[in-house]
Structure formats: structure tokens, C-alpha cells
Short mmCIF file of C-alpha atoms in Angstrom, two decimals:
data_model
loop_
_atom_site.label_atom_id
_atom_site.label_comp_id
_atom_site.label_asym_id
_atom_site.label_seq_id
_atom_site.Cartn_x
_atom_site.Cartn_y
_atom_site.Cartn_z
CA UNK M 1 40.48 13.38 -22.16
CA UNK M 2 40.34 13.50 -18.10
CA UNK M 3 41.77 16.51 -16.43
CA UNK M 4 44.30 17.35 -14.78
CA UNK M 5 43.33 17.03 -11.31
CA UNK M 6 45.76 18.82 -8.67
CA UNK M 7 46.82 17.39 -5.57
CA UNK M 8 45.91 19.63 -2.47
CA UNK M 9 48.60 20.76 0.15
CA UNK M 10 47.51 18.79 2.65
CA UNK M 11 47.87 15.79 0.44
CA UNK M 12 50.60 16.18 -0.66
CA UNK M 13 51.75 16.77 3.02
CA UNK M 14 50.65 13.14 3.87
CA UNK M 15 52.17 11.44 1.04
CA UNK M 16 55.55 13.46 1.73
CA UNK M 17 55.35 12.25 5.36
CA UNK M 18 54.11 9.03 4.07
CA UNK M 19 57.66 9.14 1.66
CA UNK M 20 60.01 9.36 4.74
CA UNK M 21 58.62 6.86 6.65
CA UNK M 22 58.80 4.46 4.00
CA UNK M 23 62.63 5.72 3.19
CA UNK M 24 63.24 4.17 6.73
CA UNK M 25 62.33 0.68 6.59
CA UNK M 26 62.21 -2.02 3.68
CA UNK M 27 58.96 -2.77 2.12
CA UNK M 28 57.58 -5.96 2.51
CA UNK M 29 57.98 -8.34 -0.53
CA UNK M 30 61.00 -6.43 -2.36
CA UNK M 31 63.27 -8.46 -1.49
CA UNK M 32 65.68 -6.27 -0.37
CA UNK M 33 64.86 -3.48 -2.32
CA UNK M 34 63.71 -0.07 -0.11
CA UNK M 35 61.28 1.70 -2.48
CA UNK M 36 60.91 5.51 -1.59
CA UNK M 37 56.75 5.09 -2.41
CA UNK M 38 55.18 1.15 -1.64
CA UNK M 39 53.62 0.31 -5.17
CA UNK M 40 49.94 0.59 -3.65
CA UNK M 41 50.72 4.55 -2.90
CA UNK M 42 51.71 4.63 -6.20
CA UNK M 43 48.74 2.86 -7.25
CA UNK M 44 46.54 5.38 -4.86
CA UNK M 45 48.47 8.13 -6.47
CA UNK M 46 47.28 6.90 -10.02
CA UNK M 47 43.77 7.01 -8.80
CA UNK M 48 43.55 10.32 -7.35
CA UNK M 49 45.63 11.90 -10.51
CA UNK M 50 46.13 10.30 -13.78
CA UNK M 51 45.47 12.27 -16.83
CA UNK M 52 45.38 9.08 -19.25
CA UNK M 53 42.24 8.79 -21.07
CA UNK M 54 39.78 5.39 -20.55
CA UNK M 55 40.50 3.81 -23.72
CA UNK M 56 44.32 4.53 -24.89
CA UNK M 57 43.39 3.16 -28.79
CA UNK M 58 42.31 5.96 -29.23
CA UNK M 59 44.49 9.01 -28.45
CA UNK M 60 45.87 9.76 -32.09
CA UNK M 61 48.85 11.62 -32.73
CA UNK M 62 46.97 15.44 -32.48
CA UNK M 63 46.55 14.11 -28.68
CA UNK M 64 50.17 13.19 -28.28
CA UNK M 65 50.93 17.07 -29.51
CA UNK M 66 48.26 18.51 -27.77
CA UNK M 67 49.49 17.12 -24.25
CA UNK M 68 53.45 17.45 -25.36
CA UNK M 69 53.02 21.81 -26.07
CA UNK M 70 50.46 21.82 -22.71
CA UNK M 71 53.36 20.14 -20.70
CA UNK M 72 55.64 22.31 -21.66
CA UNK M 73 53.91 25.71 -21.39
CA UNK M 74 52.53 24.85 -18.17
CA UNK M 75 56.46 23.53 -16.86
CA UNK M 76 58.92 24.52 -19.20
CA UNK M 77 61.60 24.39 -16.49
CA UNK M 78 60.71 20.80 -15.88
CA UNK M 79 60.24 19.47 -19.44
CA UNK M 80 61.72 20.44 -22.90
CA UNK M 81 60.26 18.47 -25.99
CA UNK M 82 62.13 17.88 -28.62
CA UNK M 83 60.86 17.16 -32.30
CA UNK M 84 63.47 14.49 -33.21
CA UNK M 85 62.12 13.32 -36.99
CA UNK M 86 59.04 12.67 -38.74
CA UNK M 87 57.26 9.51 -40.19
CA UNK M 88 56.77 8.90 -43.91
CA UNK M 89 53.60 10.82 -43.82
CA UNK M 90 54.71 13.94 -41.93
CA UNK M 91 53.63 13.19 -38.70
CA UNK M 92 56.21 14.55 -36.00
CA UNK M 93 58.17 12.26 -32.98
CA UNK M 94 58.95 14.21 -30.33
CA UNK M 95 60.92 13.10 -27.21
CA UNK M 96 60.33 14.96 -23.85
CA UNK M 97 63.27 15.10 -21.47
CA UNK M 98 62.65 15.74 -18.03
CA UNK M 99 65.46 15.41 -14.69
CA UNK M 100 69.73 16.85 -14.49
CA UNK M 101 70.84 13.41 -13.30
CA UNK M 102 74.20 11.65 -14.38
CA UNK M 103 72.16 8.44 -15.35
CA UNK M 104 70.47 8.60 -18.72
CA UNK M 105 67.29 6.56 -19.50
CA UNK M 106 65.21 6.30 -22.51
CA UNK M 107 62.01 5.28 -22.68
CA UNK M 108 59.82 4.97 -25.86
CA UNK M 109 56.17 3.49 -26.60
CA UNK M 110 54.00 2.44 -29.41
CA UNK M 111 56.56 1.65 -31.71
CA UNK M 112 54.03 -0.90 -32.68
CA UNK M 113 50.72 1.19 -33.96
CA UNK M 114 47.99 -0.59 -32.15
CA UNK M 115 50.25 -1.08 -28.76
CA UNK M 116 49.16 1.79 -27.53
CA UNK M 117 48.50 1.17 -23.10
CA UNK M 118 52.15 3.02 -22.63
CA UNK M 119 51.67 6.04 -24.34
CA UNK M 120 48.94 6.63 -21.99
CA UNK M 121 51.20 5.69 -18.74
CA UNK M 122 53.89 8.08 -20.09
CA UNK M 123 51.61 10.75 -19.32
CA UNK M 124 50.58 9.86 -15.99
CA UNK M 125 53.67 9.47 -15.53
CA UNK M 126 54.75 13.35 -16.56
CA UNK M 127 51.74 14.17 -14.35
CA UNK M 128 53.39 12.57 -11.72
CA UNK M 129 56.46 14.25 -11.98
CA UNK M 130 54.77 17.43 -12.13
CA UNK M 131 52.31 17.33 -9.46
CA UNK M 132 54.81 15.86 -6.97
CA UNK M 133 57.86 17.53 -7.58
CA UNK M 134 58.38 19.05 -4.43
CA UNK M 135 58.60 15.36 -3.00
CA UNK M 136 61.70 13.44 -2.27
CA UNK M 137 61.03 10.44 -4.03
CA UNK M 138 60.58 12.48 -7.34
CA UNK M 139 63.22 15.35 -6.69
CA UNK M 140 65.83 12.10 -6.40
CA UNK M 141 64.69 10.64 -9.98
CA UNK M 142 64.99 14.08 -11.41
CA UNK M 143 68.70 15.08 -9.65
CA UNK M 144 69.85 11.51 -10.30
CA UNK M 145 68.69 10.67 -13.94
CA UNK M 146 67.94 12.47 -16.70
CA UNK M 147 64.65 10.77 -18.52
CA UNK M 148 64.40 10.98 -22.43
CA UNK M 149 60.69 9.59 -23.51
CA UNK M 150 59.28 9.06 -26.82
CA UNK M 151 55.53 8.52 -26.50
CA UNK M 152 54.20 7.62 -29.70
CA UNK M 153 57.05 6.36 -32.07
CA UNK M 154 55.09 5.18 -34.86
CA UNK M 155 51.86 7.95 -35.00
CA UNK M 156 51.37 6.65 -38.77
CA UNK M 157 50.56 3.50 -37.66
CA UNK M 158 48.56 5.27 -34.91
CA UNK M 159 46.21 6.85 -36.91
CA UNK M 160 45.81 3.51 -38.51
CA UNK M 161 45.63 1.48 -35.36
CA UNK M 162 47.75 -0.79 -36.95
CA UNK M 163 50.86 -2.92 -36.35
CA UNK M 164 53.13 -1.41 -39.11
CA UNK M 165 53.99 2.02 -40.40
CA UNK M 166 52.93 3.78 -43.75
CA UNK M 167 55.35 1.85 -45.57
CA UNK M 168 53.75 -1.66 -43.94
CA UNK M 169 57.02 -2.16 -42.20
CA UNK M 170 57.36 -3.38 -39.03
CA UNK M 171 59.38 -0.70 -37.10
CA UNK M 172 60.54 -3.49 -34.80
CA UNK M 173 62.14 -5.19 -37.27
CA UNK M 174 64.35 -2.25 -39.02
CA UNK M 175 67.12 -1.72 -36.76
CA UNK M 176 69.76 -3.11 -38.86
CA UNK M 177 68.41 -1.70 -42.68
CA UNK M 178 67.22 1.38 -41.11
CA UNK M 179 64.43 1.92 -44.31
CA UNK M 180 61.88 3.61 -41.92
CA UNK M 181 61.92 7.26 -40.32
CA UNK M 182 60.89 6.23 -37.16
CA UNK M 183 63.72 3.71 -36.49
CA UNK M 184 66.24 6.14 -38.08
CA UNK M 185 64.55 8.62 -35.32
CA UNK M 186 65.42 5.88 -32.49
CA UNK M 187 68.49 4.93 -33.33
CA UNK M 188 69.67 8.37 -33.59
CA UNK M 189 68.33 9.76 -30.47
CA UNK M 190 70.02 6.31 -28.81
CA UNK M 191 73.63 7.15 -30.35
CA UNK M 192 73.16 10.92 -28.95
CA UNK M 193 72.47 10.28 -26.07
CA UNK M 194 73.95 6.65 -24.85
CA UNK M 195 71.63 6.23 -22.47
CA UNK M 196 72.90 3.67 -19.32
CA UNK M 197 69.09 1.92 -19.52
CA UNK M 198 66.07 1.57 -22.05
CA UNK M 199 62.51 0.85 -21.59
CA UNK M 200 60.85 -0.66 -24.66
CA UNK M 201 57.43 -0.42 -24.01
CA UNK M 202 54.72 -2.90 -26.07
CA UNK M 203 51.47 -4.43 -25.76
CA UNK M 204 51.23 -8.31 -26.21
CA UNK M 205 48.18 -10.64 -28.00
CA UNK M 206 45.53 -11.31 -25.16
CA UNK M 207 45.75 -14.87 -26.03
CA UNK M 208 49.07 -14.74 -24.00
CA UNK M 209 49.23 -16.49 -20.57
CA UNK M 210 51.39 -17.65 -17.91
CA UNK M 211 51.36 -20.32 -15.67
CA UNK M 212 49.28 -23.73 -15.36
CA UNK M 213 46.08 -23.70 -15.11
CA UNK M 214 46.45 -20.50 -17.22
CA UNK M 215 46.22 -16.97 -15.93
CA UNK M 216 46.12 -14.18 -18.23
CA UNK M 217 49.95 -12.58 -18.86
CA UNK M 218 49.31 -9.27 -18.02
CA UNK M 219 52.69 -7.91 -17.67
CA UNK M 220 55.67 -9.88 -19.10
CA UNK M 221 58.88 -8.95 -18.05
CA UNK M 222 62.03 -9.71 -20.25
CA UNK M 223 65.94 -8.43 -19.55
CA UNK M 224 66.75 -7.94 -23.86
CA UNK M 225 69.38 -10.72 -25.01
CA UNK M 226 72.44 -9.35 -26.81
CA UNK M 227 73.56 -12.72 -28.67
CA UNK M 228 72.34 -15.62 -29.97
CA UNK M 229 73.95 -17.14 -26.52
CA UNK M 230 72.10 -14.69 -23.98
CA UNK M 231 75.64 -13.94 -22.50
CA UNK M 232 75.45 -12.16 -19.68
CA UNK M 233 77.50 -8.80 -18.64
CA UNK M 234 76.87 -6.06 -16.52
CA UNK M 235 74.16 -4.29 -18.61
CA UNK M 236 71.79 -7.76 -18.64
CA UNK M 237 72.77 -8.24 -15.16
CA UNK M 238 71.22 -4.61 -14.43
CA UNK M 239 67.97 -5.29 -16.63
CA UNK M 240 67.47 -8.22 -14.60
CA UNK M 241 67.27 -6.79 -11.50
CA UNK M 242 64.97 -3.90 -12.96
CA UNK M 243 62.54 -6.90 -14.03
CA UNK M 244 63.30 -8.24 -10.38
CA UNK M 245 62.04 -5.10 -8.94
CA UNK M 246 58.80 -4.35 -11.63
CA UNK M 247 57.67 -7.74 -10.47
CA UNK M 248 57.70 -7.36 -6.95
CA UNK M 249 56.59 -3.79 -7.69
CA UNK M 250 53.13 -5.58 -9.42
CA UNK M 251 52.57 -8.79 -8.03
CA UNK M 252 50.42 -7.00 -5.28
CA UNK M 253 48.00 -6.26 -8.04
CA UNK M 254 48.35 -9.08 -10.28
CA UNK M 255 49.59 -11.81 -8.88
CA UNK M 256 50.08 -15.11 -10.67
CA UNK M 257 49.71 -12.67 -14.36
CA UNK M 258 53.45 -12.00 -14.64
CA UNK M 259 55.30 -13.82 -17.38
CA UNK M 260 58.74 -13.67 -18.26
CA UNK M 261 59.26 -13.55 -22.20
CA UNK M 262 61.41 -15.22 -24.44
CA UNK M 263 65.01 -13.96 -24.53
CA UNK M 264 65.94 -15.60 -28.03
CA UNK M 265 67.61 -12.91 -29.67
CA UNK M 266 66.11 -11.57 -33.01
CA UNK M 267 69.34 -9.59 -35.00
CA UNK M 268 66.55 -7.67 -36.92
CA UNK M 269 65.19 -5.87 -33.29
CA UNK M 270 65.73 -2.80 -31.83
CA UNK M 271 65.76 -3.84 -28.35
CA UNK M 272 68.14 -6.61 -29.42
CA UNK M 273 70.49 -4.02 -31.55
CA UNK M 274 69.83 -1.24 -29.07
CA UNK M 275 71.38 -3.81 -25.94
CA UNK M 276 74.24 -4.95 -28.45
CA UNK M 277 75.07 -1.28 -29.18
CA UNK M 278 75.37 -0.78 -25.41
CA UNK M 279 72.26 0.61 -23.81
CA UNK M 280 70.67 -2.87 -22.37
CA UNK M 281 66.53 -2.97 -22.36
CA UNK M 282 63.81 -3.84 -20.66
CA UNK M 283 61.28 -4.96 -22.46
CA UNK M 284 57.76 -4.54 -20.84
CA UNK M 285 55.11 -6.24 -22.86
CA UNK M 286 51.38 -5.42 -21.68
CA UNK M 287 48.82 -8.32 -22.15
CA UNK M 288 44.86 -9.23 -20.84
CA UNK M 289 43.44 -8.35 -18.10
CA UNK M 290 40.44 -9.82 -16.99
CA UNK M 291 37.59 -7.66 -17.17
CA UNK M 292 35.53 -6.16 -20.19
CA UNK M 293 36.88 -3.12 -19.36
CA UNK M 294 40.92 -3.93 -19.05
CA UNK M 295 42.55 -0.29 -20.14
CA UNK M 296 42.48 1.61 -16.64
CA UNK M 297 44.42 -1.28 -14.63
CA UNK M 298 46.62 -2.26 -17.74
CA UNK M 299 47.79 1.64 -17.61
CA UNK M 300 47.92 1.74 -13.68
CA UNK M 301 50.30 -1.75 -13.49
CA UNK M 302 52.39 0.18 -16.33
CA UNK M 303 52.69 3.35 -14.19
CA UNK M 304 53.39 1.34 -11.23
CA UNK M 305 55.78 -0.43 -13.00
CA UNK M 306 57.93 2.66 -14.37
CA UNK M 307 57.83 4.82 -11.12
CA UNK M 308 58.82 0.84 -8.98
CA UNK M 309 62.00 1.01 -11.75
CA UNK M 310 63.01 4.98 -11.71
CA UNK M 311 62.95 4.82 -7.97
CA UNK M 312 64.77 1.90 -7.55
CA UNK M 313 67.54 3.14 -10.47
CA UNK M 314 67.75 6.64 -8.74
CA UNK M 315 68.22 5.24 -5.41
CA UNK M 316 70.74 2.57 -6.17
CA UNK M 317 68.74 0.30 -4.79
CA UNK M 318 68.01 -1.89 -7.84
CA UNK M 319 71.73 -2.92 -7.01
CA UNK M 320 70.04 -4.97 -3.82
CA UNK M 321 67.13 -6.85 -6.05
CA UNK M 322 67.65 -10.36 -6.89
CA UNK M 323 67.90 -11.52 -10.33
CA UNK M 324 66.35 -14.66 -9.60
CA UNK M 325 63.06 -12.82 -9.23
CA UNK M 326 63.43 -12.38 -12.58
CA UNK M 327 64.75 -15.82 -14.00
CA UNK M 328 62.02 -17.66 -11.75
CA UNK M 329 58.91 -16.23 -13.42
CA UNK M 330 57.16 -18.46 -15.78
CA UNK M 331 57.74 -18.03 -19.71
CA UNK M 332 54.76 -16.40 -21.32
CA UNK M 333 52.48 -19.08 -23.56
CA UNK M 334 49.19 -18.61 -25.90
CA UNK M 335 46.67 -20.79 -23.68
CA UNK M 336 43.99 -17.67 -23.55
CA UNK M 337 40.80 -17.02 -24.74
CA UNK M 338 38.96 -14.14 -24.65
CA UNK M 339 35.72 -16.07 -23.62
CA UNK M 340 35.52 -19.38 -23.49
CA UNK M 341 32.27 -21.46 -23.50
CA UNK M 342 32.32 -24.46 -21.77
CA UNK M 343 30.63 -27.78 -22.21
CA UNK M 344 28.03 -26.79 -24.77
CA UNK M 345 25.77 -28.76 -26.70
CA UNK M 346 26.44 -27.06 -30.07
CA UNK M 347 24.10 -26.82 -32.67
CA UNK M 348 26.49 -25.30 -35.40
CA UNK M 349 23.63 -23.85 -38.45
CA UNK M 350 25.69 -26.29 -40.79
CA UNK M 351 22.93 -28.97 -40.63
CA UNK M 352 25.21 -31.71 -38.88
CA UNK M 353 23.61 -33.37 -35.79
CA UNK M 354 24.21 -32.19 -32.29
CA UNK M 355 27.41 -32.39 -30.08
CA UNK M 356 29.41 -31.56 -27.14
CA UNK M 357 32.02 -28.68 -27.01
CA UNK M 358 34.28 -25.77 -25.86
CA UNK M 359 34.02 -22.76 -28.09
CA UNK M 360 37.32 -20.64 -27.69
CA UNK M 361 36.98 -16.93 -28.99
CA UNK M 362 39.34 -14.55 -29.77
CA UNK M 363 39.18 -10.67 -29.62
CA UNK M 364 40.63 -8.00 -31.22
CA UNK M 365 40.15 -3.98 -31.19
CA UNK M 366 39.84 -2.18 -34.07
CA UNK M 367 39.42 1.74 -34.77
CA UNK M 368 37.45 3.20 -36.94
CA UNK M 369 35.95 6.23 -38.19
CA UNK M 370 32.23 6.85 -37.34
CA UNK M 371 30.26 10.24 -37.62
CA UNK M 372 33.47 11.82 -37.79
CA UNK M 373 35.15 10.72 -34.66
CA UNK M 374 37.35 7.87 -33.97
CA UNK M 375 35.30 4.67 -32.51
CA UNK M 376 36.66 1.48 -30.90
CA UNK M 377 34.95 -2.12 -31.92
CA UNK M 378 35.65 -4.77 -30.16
CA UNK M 379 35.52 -7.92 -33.00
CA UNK M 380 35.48 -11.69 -31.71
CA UNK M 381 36.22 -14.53 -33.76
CA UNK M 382 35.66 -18.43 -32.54
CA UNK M 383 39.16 -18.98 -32.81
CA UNK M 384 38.92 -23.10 -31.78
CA UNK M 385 36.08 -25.52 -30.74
CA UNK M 386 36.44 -29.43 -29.20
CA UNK M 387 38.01 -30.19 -26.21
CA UNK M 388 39.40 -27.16 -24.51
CA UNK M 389 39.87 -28.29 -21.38
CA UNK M 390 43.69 -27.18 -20.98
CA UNK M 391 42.91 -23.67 -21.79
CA UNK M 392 41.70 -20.37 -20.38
CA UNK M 393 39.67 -17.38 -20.84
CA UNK M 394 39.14 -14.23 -19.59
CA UNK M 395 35.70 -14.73 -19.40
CA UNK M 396 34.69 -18.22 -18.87
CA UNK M 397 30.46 -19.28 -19.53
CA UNK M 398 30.03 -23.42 -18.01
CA UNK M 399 27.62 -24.14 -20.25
CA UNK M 400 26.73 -27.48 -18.96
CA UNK M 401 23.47 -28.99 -19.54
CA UNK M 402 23.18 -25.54 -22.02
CA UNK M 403 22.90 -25.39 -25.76
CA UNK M 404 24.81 -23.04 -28.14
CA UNK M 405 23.17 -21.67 -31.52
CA UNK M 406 24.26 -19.43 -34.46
CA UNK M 407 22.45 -15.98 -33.99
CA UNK M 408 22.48 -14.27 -36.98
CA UNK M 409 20.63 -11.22 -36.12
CA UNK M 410 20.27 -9.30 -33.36
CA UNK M 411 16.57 -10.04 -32.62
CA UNK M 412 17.37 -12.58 -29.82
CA UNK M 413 18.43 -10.83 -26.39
CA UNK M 414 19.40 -12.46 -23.14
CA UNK M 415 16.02 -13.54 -21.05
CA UNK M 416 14.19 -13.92 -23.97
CA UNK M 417 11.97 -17.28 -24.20
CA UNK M 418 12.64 -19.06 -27.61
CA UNK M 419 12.40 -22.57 -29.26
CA UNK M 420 15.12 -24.48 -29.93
CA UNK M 421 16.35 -24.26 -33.77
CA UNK M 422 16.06 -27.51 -36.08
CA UNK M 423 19.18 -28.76 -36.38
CA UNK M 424 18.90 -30.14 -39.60
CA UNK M 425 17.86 -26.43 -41.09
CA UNK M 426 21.08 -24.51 -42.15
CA UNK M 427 21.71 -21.17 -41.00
CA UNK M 428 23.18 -17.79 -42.19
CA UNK M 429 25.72 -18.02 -39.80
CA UNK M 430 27.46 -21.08 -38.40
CA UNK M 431 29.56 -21.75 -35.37
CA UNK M 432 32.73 -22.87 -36.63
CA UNK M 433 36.32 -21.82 -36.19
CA UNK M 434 37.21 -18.55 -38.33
CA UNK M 435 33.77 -17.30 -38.20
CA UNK M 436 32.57 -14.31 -36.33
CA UNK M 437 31.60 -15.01 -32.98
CA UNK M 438 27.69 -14.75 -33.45
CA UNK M 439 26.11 -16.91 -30.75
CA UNK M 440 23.65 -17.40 -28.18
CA UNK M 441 23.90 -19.87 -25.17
CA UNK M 442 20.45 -20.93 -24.16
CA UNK M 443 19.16 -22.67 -21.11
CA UNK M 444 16.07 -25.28 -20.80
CA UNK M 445 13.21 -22.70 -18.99
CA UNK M 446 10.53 -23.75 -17.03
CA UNK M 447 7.72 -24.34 -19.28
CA UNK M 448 8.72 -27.75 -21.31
CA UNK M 449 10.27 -27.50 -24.61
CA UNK M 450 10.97 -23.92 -24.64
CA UNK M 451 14.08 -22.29 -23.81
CA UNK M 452 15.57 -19.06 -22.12
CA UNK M 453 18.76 -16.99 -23.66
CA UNK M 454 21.42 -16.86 -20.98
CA UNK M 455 24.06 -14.99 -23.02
CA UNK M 456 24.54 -13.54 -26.66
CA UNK M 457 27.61 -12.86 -28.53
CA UNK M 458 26.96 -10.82 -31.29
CA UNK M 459 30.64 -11.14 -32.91
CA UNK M 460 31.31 -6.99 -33.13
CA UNK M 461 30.47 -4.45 -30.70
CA UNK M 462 31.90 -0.66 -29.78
CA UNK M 463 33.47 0.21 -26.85
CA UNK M 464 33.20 3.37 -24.67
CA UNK M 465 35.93 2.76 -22.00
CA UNK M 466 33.16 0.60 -20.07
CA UNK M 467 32.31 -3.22 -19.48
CA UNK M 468 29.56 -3.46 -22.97
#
């Protein structure tokens, strides 16, 4: 876990200065909206202070507890956690509330088990609540709302790094039957309270994109639909202006990776039911980001995004964003890869003559147990091959005038001189969609007939919170 890392007087001096000066003038590109703190403070704030860990997969539900009974010993007059049920195996859900304010908000995260990048921003943002109380940006969220957040909903799942709970339910899916713990939890702790806004917080398939040629969706933004119709009253009306502002708030940072989901409404959901019973949601859906490395600036845009909305909510100003912000962004689609080869000659290890391709391949995360410790693999699978010439990746290899081969083993490594394979000769492993992404892309090297490995894929590798 990174520490806690304090912010000096003197800094905190600036950024209060900083605060006023910015409380006198519009910032540029809100469109209309006067944030207290320009989203790239925030963002500089983030740098200098967040406690999130590298890679949020794999803070487990002891983490969650840990950090809940620290942040309360060390500020009990600024947060009070409250245990409010348990999931089928015993695990607890805890809510923290934090602020006095008139205007209740709840915010919950990882209701999904392996959707776990706002968890993390949860506690940056508690750490920025704490370490800039004193400031008037955050003394107006706190006097003005009173925040209820559930990081963690579903820790069974969690612990499993998996979708559903213990009971293989999907949590999202149980507001109206109400079989699992966790949404009895939620639905309780929404009827309690009636909270004026919610923030449903999720991470989305990195195959999702936006826009034409396709960008990776990192954020998608969606105002929660109360009816099969998508009528709008003043609730939607409000969520749609809080999307207005997020995007503003992160288009600085990603720009072009904003999507807008799809507002059909699903009667089974709990941001659906949860709107319909009279607390309208926001749903923010976190998706790729393109680097190896994607967790840090997935959690920063989520931070950035949360403080943008709180602000804007505790100032009134959300009242002055325009909805069209919202309605204008493009609707999120599945065009991304997570590296795409291009233009390959493709000798596939299934004995069939040579030919010309794009190799699409997906990734997904998995946790595991190693050595007694939690460990995070990244697994790739070619998820299409042909003409790809309409879709994206997030790491793109032109392999023109190159030639991609199976690679079974790990002997080959990139610079390596090799010969090219018989295509006729069959290997363990093939290149074909549905099989683990175990390739090499080599180039023609200088000395004739022999060739040099560019790149290798080697289909499942760990992670450590850095670019493998």
C-alpha cells in the first residue's frame, strides 16, 4: 500500500490561494460551470497525495477494513463507518459517511467483484477530504452534503476477483428479488437514507470504445433511465448535468475516450430500480486506457471525476452545466483490442499455407494465489483474425512486410536471430481465434534467409503495477 503522504503548510497555503482565485472567474471549457479546484489541480493534488495502491485488483476485503478502522481512528470527527450487512460468506460492508450537509449522496463501488478501479478512488478521495479540510472547496462539500460511500459492495466476489457473488449471482441484477446480502445491504441503506443523488461506480470490458476511428472508452458517462421510455424529470435532468460536468471535468486528460452508455432500462438493475425509487444515478463505467500500465490514470480520471461532481453539487453550480454535454457524447461500442497486429503474414502451426492478416487479442486480469500472496496475470486470447481494418487497439504492432508464428515456448526472445518455421510442420500451438495469444512477430534480418524477433506474446504474464 502507498502512504499517506501529508501536505505541508505552505502547500496547502498555495492551493488555498490557488482555491479563491479560481472561485472568482469561470474555468475554461465548463461551460458555464465555476469549479472551486480546475480538474488539473485536482489531478496535481492526486499526484502529490493519493493513498490508492498501483494495481486496485488486488486490495481484498482485509484492505478495505484495514483503511476503513485507520480512517476513523485517525479522524473520527470527520468519518463514522458503519457496518451495514454482511455477504453470504461473512465478509462485512461497511459504509463511511463523511460531511453535515442538507444534500445526501451515496456512492458505492465494486458491486461487480473484479470492477475494482473505484474502490481505490474512494480512498483518495477520503484522503482528500482529510488532508484538505481546512480548504474552502472541501469545507463547502462537507457543510453542504452529507456523503454516504460503500467501497467494496461485493468483497466475496473480491476475494474471488470475480464478476458474481458467493452465490454466482450477479448483484447487479437482484434489485427486484432481493436473494443476495449485498443488494439487501444497498437497498436498505438507499431507503434510510433517500439520498437526492447516487454514484454507481463500475469498470467496463477494455474492448469498449468510442468514436470512429476508435479510441479506447475510458470513462463512459450515463444519466440511469427510469422507464422503458427514458422519460425525463427533474432527477434525470440533474444526472445529466452531473455527466455534463464529469466530462468537461476529464476531457483535459482524455480527450476523444469519453463515451456515453446505453440508457435502455434493465427492470432487474439497481441503478435502474434505485432512479425509479427516487434517488436518480450516475453511472460511471471505467474502461482501457492505453498503456501497459493503465491503473494509476484510470484511478486519477475517477478521482477527478468525483471531486469535478461534489464540487459542482455543493456549489449549485451543476444547475449552470448543459445537458447537451452529456447527450452529445458518442455511445460506447466494442471496436477494441488489446493489441492488435497488423498486416502479418501468418504462419498459423496448423499446416495450411501462408497468408495475410490482422490478429486482434483480447486481455483479461485474473488473480491468483502464488507463494501465499495474491498475484495479478495478465491472460491474452486472439480474440479475431482477417481483415481488421475498422478496429482498434491499445497497442497497435504494423506488421507489414513481417511474419507471425506460433511460439510455444518461451525459448524465443525479442532480437533473437531465428529461421523461419516450415509451414507445412504443425505446431503445439496455433494462431487461431480462441487460442492463447502465444506469438512471435519476426522481421527479415540482414543476413539472407534468417530472421530477427521483433516482438513476443507469450499469452499469460504477471503484473506488478508496471508496463511488463
Amino acid at each position: 500500500m502507498a502512504r499517506s503522504r501529508r501536505t505541508s503548510i505552505s502547500k496547502r497555503a498555495l492551493v488555498s490561494a490557488l482555491l479563491c482565485t479560481m472561485l472568482a472567474a469561470p474555468v475554461a471549457g465548463q461551460r458555464g460551470v465555476q469549479l472551486s479546484t480546475t480538474p488539473q489541480e485536482l489531478a496535481r493534488i492526486w499526484d502529490s497525495g493519493h493513498v490508492s495502491a498501483p494495481l486496485p485488483p488486488l486490495v481484498d476485503h482485509a484492505d478495505v477494513v484495514q483503511r476503513l478502522e485507520a480512517l476513523a481512528a485517525a479522524s473520527p470527527d470527520l468519518f463514522s463507518v458503519e457496518k451495514i450487512g454482511e455477504s453470504i460468506e461473512g465478509r462485512s460492508i461497511n459504509a463511511v459517511r463523511m460531511g453535515s450537509g442538507g444534500f445526501p449522496v451515496l456512492l458505492w463501488s465494486q458491486m461487480h467483484g473484479d470492477e475494482p478501479t473505484a474502490t481505490s478512488a474512494l480512498f483518495d478521495l477520503f484522503e482528500y477530504v482529510r488532508s484538505h479540510r481546512e480548504e474552502p472547496a472541501v469545507r463547502r462539500i462537507l457543510s453542504q452534503l452529507t456523503l454516504h460511500a460503500v467501497p467494496m459492495l461485493n468483497p466475496d466476489g473480491a476475494e474471488r476477483f470475480q464478476r458474481r457473488n458467493a452465490q454466482s449471482i450477479d448483484i447487479n441484477r437482484d434489485a427486484l428479488r432481493l436473494q443476495t446480502p449485498e443488494g439487501r445491504a444497498l437497498k436498505a441503506l438507499r431507503d434510510r437514507l433517500n439520498p437526492r443523488v447516487g454514484f454507481n461506480l463500475h469498470n467496463q470490458s477494455w474492448r469498449t470504445s468510442v468514436g470512429e476511428p476508435p479510441k479506447p472508452a475510458s470513462i463512459s458517462l450515463l444519466s440511469v433511465a427510469y422507464d422503458d421510455e427514458r422519460s425525463e424529470n427533474a432527477g434525470r435532468r440533474l444526472t445529466k448535468k452531473i455527466c455534463a460536468v464529469i466530462r468537461d471535468a476529464l476531457e483535459p486528460f482524455a480527450s476523444g475516450q469519453i463515451g456515453r452508455y446505453d440508457d435502455e432500462f434493465e427492470v432487474r438493475a439497481f441503478g435502474d430500480n434505485i432512479t425509479l425509487w427516487g434517488t436518480p444515478v450516475v453511472l460511471i463505467e471505467t474502461g482501457p486506457w492505453p498503456s501497459e500500465a493503465p491503473d494509476p490514470a484510470l484511478v486519477r480520471l475517477n478521482f477527478v471525476a468525483l471531486v469535478s461532481a461534489l464540487d459542482a453539487l455543493a456549489t449549485g453550480q451543476v444547475e449552470r452545466a448543459d445537458a447537451k454535454r452529456y447527450e452529445t457524447l458518442p455511445v460506447n461500442e466494442s471496436q477494441m483490442f488489446y493489441v492488435l497486429v497488423r498486416n502479418a503474414t501468418v504462419i498459423n502451426g496448423a499446416g495450411v499455407p501462408p497468408f495475410t492478416a490482422d490478429i486482434g487479442i483480447a486481455a483479461n486480469r485474473r488473480v491468483g494465489m502464488a507463494n501465499g500472496r495474491r498475484e495479478l496475470r495478465l491472460s491474452m486470447t486472439i480474440d479475431d483474425l482477417g481483415d481488421l481494418r475498422t478496429l482498434g487497439g491499445l497497442r497497435t504492432i504494423d506488421a507489414t512486410g513481417m511474419t507471425a508464428i506460433p511460439a510455444a515456448t518461451d525459448d524465443l526472445q525479442a532480437g533473437q536471430i531465428v529461421d523461419l518455421p516450415e509451414w507445412k510442420a504443425k505446431a503445439a500451438t496455433t494462431i487461431a481465434v480462441g487460442q492463447p495469444a502465444r506469438l512471435a512477430v519476426l522481421k527479415p534480418a540482414a543476413e539472407p534467409g534468417k530472421y530477427v524477433v521483433e516482438v513476443v506474446l507469450r499469452g499469460t504474464v504477471p503484473l506488478t503495477g508496471q508496463a511488463p
